[in-house]
Structure formats: structure tokens, C-alpha cells
mmCIF file of C-alpha atoms in Angstrom:
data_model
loop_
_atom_site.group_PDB
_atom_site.id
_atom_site.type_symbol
_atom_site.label_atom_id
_atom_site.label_comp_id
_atom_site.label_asym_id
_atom_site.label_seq_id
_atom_site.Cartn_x
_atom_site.Cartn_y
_atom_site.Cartn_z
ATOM 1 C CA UNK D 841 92.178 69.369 168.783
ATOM 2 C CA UNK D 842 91.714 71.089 165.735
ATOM 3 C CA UNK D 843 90.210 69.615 162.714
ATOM 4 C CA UNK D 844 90.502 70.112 159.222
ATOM 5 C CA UNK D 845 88.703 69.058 155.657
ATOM 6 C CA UNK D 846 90.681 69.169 152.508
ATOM 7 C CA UNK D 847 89.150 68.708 149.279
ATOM 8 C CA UNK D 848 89.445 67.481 146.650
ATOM 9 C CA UNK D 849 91.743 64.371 147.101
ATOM 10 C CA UNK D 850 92.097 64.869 143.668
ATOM 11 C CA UNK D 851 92.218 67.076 140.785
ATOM 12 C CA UNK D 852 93.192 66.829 137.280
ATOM 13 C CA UNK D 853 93.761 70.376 135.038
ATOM 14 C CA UNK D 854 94.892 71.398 132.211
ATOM 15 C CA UNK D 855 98.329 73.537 131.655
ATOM 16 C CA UNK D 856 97.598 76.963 131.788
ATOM 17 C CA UNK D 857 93.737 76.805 133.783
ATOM 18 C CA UNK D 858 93.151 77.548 137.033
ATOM 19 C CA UNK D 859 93.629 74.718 140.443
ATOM 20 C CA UNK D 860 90.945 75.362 143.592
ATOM 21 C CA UNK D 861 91.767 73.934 146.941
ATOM 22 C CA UNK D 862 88.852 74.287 149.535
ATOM 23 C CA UNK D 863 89.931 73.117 153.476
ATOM 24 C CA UNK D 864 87.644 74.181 156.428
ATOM 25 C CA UNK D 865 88.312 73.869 159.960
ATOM 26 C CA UNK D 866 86.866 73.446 163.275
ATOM 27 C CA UNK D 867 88.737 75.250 165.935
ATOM 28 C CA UNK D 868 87.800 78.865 166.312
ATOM 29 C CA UNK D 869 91.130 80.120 167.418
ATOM 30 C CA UNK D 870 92.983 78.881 165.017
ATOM 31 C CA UNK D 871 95.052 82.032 163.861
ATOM 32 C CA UNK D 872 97.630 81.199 160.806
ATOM 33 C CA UNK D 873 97.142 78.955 157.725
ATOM 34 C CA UNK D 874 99.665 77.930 155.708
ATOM 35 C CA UNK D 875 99.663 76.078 152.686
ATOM 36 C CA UNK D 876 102.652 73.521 152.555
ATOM 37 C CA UNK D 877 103.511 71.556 148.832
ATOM 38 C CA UNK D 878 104.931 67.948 148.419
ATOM 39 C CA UNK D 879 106.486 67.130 145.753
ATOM 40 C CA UNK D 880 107.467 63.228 144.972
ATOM 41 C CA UNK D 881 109.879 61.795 147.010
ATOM 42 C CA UNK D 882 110.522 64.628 149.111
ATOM 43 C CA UNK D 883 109.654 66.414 152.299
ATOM 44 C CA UNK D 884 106.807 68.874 152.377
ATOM 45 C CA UNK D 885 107.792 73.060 151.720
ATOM 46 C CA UNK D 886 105.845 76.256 153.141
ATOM 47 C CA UNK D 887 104.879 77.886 149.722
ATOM 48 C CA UNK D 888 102.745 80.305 151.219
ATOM 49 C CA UNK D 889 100.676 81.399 154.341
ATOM 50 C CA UNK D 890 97.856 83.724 155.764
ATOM 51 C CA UNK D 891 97.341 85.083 158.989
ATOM 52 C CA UNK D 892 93.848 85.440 160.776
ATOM 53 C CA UNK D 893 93.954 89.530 160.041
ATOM 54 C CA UNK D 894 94.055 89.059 156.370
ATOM 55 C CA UNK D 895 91.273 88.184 154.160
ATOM 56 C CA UNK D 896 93.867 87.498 150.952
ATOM 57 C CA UNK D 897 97.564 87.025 150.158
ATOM 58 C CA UNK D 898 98.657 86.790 146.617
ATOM 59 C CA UNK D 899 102.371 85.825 145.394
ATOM 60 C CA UNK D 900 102.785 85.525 141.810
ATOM 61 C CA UNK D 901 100.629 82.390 140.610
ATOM 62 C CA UNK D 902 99.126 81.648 144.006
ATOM 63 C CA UNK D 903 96.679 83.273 146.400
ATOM 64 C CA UNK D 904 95.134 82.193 149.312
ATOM 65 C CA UNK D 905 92.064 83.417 150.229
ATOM 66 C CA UNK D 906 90.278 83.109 154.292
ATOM 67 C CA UNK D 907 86.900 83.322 155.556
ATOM 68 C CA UNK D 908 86.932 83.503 159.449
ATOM 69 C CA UNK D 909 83.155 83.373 160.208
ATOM 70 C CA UNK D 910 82.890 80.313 157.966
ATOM 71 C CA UNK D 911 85.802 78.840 158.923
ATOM 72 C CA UNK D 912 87.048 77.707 155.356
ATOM 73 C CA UNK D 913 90.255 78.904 153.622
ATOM 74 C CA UNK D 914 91.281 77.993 150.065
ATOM 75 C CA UNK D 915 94.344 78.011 147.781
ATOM 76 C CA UNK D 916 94.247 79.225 144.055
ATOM 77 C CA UNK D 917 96.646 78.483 141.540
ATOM 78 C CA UNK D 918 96.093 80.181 138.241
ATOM 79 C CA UNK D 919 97.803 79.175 134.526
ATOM 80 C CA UNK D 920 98.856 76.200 136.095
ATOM 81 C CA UNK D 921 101.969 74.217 134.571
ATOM 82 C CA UNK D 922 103.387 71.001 134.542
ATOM 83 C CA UNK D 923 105.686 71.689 137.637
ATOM 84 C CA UNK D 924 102.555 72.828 139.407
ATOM 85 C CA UNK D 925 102.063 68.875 139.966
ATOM 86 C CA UNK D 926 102.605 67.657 143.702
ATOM 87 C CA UNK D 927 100.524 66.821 146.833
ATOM 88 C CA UNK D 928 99.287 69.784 148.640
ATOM 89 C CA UNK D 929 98.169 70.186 152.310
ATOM 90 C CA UNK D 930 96.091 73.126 153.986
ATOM 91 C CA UNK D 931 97.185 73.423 157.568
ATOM 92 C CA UNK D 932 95.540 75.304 161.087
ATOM 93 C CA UNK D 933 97.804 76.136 163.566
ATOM 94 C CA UNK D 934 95.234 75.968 166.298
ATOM 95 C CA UNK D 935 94.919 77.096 169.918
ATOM 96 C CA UNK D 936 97.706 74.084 171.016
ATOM 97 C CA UNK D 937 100.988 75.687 171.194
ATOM 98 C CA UNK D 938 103.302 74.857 168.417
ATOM 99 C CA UNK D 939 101.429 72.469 166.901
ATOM 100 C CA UNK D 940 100.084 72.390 162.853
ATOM 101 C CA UNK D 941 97.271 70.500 162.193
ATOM 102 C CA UNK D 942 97.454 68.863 158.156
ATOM 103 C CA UNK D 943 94.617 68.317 155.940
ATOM 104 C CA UNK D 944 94.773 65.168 154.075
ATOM 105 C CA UNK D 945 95.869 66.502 151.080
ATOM 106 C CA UNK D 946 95.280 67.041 147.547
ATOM 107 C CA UNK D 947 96.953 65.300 144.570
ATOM 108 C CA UNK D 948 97.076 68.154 141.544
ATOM 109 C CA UNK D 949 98.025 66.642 138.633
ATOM 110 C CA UNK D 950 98.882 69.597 135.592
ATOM 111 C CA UNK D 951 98.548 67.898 132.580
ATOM 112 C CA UNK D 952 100.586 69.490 129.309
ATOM 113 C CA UNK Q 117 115.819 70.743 153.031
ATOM 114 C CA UNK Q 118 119.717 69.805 153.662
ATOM 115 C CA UNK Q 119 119.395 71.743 156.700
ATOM 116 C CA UNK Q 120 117.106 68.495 158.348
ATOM 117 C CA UNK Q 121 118.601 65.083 157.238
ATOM 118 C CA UNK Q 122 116.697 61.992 158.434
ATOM 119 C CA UNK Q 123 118.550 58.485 158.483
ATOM 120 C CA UNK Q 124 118.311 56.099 157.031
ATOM 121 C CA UNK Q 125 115.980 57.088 154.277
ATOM 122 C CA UNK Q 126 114.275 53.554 153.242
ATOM 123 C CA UNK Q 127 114.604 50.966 155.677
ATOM 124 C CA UNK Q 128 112.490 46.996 155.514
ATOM 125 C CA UNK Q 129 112.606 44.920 158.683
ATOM 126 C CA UNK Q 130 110.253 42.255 160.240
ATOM 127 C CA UNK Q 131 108.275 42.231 162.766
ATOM 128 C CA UNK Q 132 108.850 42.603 166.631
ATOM 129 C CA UNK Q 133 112.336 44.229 165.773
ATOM 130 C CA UNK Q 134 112.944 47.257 167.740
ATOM 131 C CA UNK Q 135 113.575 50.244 165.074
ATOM 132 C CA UNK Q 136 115.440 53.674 165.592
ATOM 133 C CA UNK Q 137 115.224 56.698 162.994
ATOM 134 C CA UNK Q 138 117.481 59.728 163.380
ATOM 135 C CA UNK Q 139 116.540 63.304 162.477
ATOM 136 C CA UNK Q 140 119.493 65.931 162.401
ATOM 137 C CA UNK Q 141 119.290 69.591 161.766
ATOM 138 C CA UNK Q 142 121.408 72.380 161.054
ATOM 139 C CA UNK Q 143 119.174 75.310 161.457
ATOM 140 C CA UNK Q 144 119.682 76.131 165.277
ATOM 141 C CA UNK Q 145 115.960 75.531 165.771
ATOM 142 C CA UNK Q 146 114.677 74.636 169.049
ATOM 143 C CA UNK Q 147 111.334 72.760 167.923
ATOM 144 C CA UNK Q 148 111.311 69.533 166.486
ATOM 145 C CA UNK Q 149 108.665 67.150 165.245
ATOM 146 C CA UNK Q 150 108.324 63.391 164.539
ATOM 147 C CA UNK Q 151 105.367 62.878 162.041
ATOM 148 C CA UNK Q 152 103.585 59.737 159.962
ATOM 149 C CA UNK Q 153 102.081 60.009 156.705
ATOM 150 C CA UNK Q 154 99.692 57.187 155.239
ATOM 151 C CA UNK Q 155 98.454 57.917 151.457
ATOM 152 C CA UNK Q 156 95.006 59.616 152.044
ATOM 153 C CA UNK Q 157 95.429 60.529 155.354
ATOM 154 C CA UNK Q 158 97.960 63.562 155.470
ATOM 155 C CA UNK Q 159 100.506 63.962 158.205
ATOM 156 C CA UNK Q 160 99.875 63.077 161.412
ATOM 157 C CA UNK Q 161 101.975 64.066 164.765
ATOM 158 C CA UNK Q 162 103.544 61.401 166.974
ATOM 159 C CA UNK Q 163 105.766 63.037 169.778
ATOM 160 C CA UNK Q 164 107.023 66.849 169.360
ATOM 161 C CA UNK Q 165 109.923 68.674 171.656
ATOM 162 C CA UNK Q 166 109.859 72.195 171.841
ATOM 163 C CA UNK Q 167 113.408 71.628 173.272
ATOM 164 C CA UNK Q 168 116.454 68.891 174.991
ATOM 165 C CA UNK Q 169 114.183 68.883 178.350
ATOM 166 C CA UNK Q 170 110.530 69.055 176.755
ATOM 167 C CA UNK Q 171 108.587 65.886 175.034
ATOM 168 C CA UNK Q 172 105.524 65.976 173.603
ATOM 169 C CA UNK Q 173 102.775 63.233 172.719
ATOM 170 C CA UNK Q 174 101.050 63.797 169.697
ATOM 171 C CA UNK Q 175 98.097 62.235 167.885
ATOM 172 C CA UNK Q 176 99.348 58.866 167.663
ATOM 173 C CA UNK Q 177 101.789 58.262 169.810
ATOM 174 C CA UNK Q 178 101.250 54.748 170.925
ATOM 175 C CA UNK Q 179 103.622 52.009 169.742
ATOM 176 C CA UNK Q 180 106.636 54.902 169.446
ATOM 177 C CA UNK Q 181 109.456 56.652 171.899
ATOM 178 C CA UNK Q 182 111.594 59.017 171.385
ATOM 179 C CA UNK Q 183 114.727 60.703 172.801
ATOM 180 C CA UNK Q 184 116.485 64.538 171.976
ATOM 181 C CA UNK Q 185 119.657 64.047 172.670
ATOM 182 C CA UNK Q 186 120.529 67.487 171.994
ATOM 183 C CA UNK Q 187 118.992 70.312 170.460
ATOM 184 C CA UNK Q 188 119.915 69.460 166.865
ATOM 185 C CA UNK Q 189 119.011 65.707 167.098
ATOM 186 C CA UNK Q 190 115.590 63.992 167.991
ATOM 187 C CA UNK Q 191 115.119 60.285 167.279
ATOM 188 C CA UNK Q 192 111.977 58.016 166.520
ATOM 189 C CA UNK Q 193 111.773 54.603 168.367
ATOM 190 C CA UNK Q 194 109.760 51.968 167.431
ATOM 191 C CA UNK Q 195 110.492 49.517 170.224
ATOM 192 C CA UNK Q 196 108.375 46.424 168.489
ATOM 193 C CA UNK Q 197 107.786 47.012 164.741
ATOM 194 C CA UNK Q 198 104.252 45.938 163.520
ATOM 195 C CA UNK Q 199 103.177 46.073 159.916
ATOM 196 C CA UNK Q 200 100.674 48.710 160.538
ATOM 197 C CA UNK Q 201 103.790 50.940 161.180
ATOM 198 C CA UNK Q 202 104.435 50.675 157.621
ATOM 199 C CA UNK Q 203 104.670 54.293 156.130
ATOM 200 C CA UNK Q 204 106.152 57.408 155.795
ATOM 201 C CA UNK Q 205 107.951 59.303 158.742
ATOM 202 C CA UNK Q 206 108.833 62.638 158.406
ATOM 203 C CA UNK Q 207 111.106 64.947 160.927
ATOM 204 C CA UNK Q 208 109.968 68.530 160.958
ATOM 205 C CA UNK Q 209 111.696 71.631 162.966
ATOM 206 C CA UNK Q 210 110.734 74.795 163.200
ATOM 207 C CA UNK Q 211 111.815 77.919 165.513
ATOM 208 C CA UNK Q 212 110.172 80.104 167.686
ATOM 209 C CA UNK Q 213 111.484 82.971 166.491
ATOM 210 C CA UNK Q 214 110.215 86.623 167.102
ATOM 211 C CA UNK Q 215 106.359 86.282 166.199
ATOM 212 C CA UNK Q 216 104.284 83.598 168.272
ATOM 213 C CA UNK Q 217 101.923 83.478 165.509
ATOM 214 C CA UNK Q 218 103.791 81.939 162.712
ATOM 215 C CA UNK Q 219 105.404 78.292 163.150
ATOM 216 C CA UNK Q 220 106.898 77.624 159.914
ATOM 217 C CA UNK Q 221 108.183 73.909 159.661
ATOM 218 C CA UNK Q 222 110.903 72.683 157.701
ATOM 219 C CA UNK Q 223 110.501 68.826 156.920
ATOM 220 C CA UNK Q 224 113.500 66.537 156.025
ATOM 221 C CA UNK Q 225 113.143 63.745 153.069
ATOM 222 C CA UNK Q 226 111.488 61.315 154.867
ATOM 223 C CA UNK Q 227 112.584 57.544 155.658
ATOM 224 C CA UNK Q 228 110.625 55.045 153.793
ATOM 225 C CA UNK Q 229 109.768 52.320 156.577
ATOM 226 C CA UNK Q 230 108.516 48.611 155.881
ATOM 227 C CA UNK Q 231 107.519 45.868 158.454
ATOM 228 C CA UNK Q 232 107.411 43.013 156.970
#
């Protein structure tokens, strides 16, 4: 199965700088990567995703970037704020039909 | 989401007692997903149906059962509760839809397990 590396477990910013997320992966045919956010006490939510064909995807704060031959994808959150704050997971959808593979997830805490 | 409710959501029980969680959904989707989640270690998969006749073992399967009962409902056994089960379970569906390469999942609340 697939395999994937989130870090950091952690990370701590000030409102209004920039949040890095860095996951790689193992599984070579892993085509789509989205980027799901948990917030506390509730299920996790798609906020955005890239596909295998694209290098970068922007919407509005967040971007997610993808680097095939490395096998690494990350997400970037710029002028972070306060509501910014929740768990977030990287996630392959590898060469298994149907099935997402999670990271283990980064705490981002946005600090006013 | 409202669309996937997941009952109960907090539930404590003791050990060796046999333990059923219900997931419900409302968005016609034919995929459906039991998961675990453990602080630091993400979400992992336990059993998957991609519809009523189709059941899936995931990661971490052992100790768990589970039956769809119909296309909107999929439910989470645990047949003999031990505290290691302790955590998170999350039911996730998602549909097929027009593009095999997307597989957006929608995940319900959650139900908040303890074995005591």
C-alpha cells in the first residue's frame, strides 16, 4: 500500500504569516492529492486537491504545490488567521481502487 | 456534514461487550468507509464497501465486522471491546461519480468510543 510522511506534527504561527505543510509518498501511481482539514470536534472536510497533471492549484489563501519525480507535495497557507487553526492531513489516493491513504497530520495552531 | 450522521456520537462501555456503531447518509453515494483515528497517527481504514454486495478489509481490520444493510447505511461491529479500541471512528462516503480519478470523501462527526 501506499505510504505517506506528513510533517510537521506541529506548527505554531503567527496571524497573518505564512503555514508550510510538507507530505511525501511512496507509491508511484498515486494520481490525486487532496488536502482534507479537521477542525475540533468534527469530521474531516476536502478544502482543496491536486491532480497528478498539475504542478500547482491556488484558491484564495491556499495553494498546493506537487512534485511527481520527488514524490513530495505540500500545502501553503499564507496571512494565516485565527480560524486557520485545525488538524490537517495530506492524502494519496494510490493505485488501490477507492481507497485514500492519510498522513498523520499536522496540528496548526494561528496564534492572534 | 448532516448529509453522514454517525450514532451514537460518544459512547463508554467495558470490556468484552460486543459494540455496534451506525453510519447513515443522505447523499445517494455508493462508497462508504469505516475509519479509526488515534492522536498522532491520522486515519486509518478498517473495512470499506464500494456498495450493499461489496466489503472491503482495510488496514486494520482485525477485532471489527461490519454489515451494509443498504446503500445508505453501513455499520461498525466490535464483537468483543478491548481497551486498545479506544478512539475515534469516523464513517466516510464518497461517490464514484463521472471521473475515476477524484474520490472525494465526506466524513460524519465521529463517535467518541471508550473501553473501559
Amino acid at each position: 500500500g501506499e505510504n505517506v510522511e506528513q510533517h510537521p506534527s506541529t506548527l505554531s504561527v503567527q496571524e497573518g504569516d505564512s503555514a508550510v505543510i510538507k507530505c511525501t509518498y511512496s507509491d508511484s501511481a498515486s494520481n490525486y492529492f487532496p488536502w482534507y482539514k479537521q477542525e475540533l470536534g468534527k469530521g474531516p472536510q476536502l478544502i482543496i486537491d491536486i491532480r497528478s497533471n498539475v504542478g500547482e492549484k491556488k484558491d484564495q489563501r491556499i495553494a498546493v504545490t506537487l512534485n511527481k519525480t520527488a514524490k513530495h507535495f505540500s500545502l501553503h497557507i499564507t496571512e494565516t488567521q485565527p480560524e486557520d487553526s485545525a488538524v490537517y492531513f495530506c492524502v494519496c489516493k494510490g493505485s488501490t481502487l477507492g481507497r485514500l491513504y492519510f498522513g498523520r497530520g499536522t496540528q496548526l495552531t494561528v496564534w492572534p | 456534514d448532516a448529509d453522514v450522521t454517525q450514532t451514537p456520537r460518544n459512547r463508554i462501555t467495558k470490556t468484552g461487550k460486543r459494540i455496534m456503531l451506525e453510519c447513515s447518509q443522505t447523499k445517494g453515494h455508493d462508497r462508504m468507509y469505516w475509519y479509526r483515528q488515534d492522536p498522532g497517527l491520522g486515519l486509518r481504514l478498517i473495512y470499506y464497501s464500494f456498495d450493499v454486495k461489496d466489503i472491503n478489509k482495510g488496514e486494520i481490520s482485525d477485532g471489527y465486522s461490519v454489515s451494509r444493510q443498504a446503500q445508505a447505511k453501513f455499520s461498525l461491529s466490535l464483537e468483543s471491546a478491548i481497551p486498545n479500541q479506544t478512539a475515534l471512528y469516523f464513517c466516510a462516503t464518497a461517490d464514484r461519480g463521472r471521473s475515476a480519478i477524484t474520490d472525494t470523501q465526506y466524513f460524519g462527526p465521529g463517535t467518541r468510543l471508550t473501553v473501559l
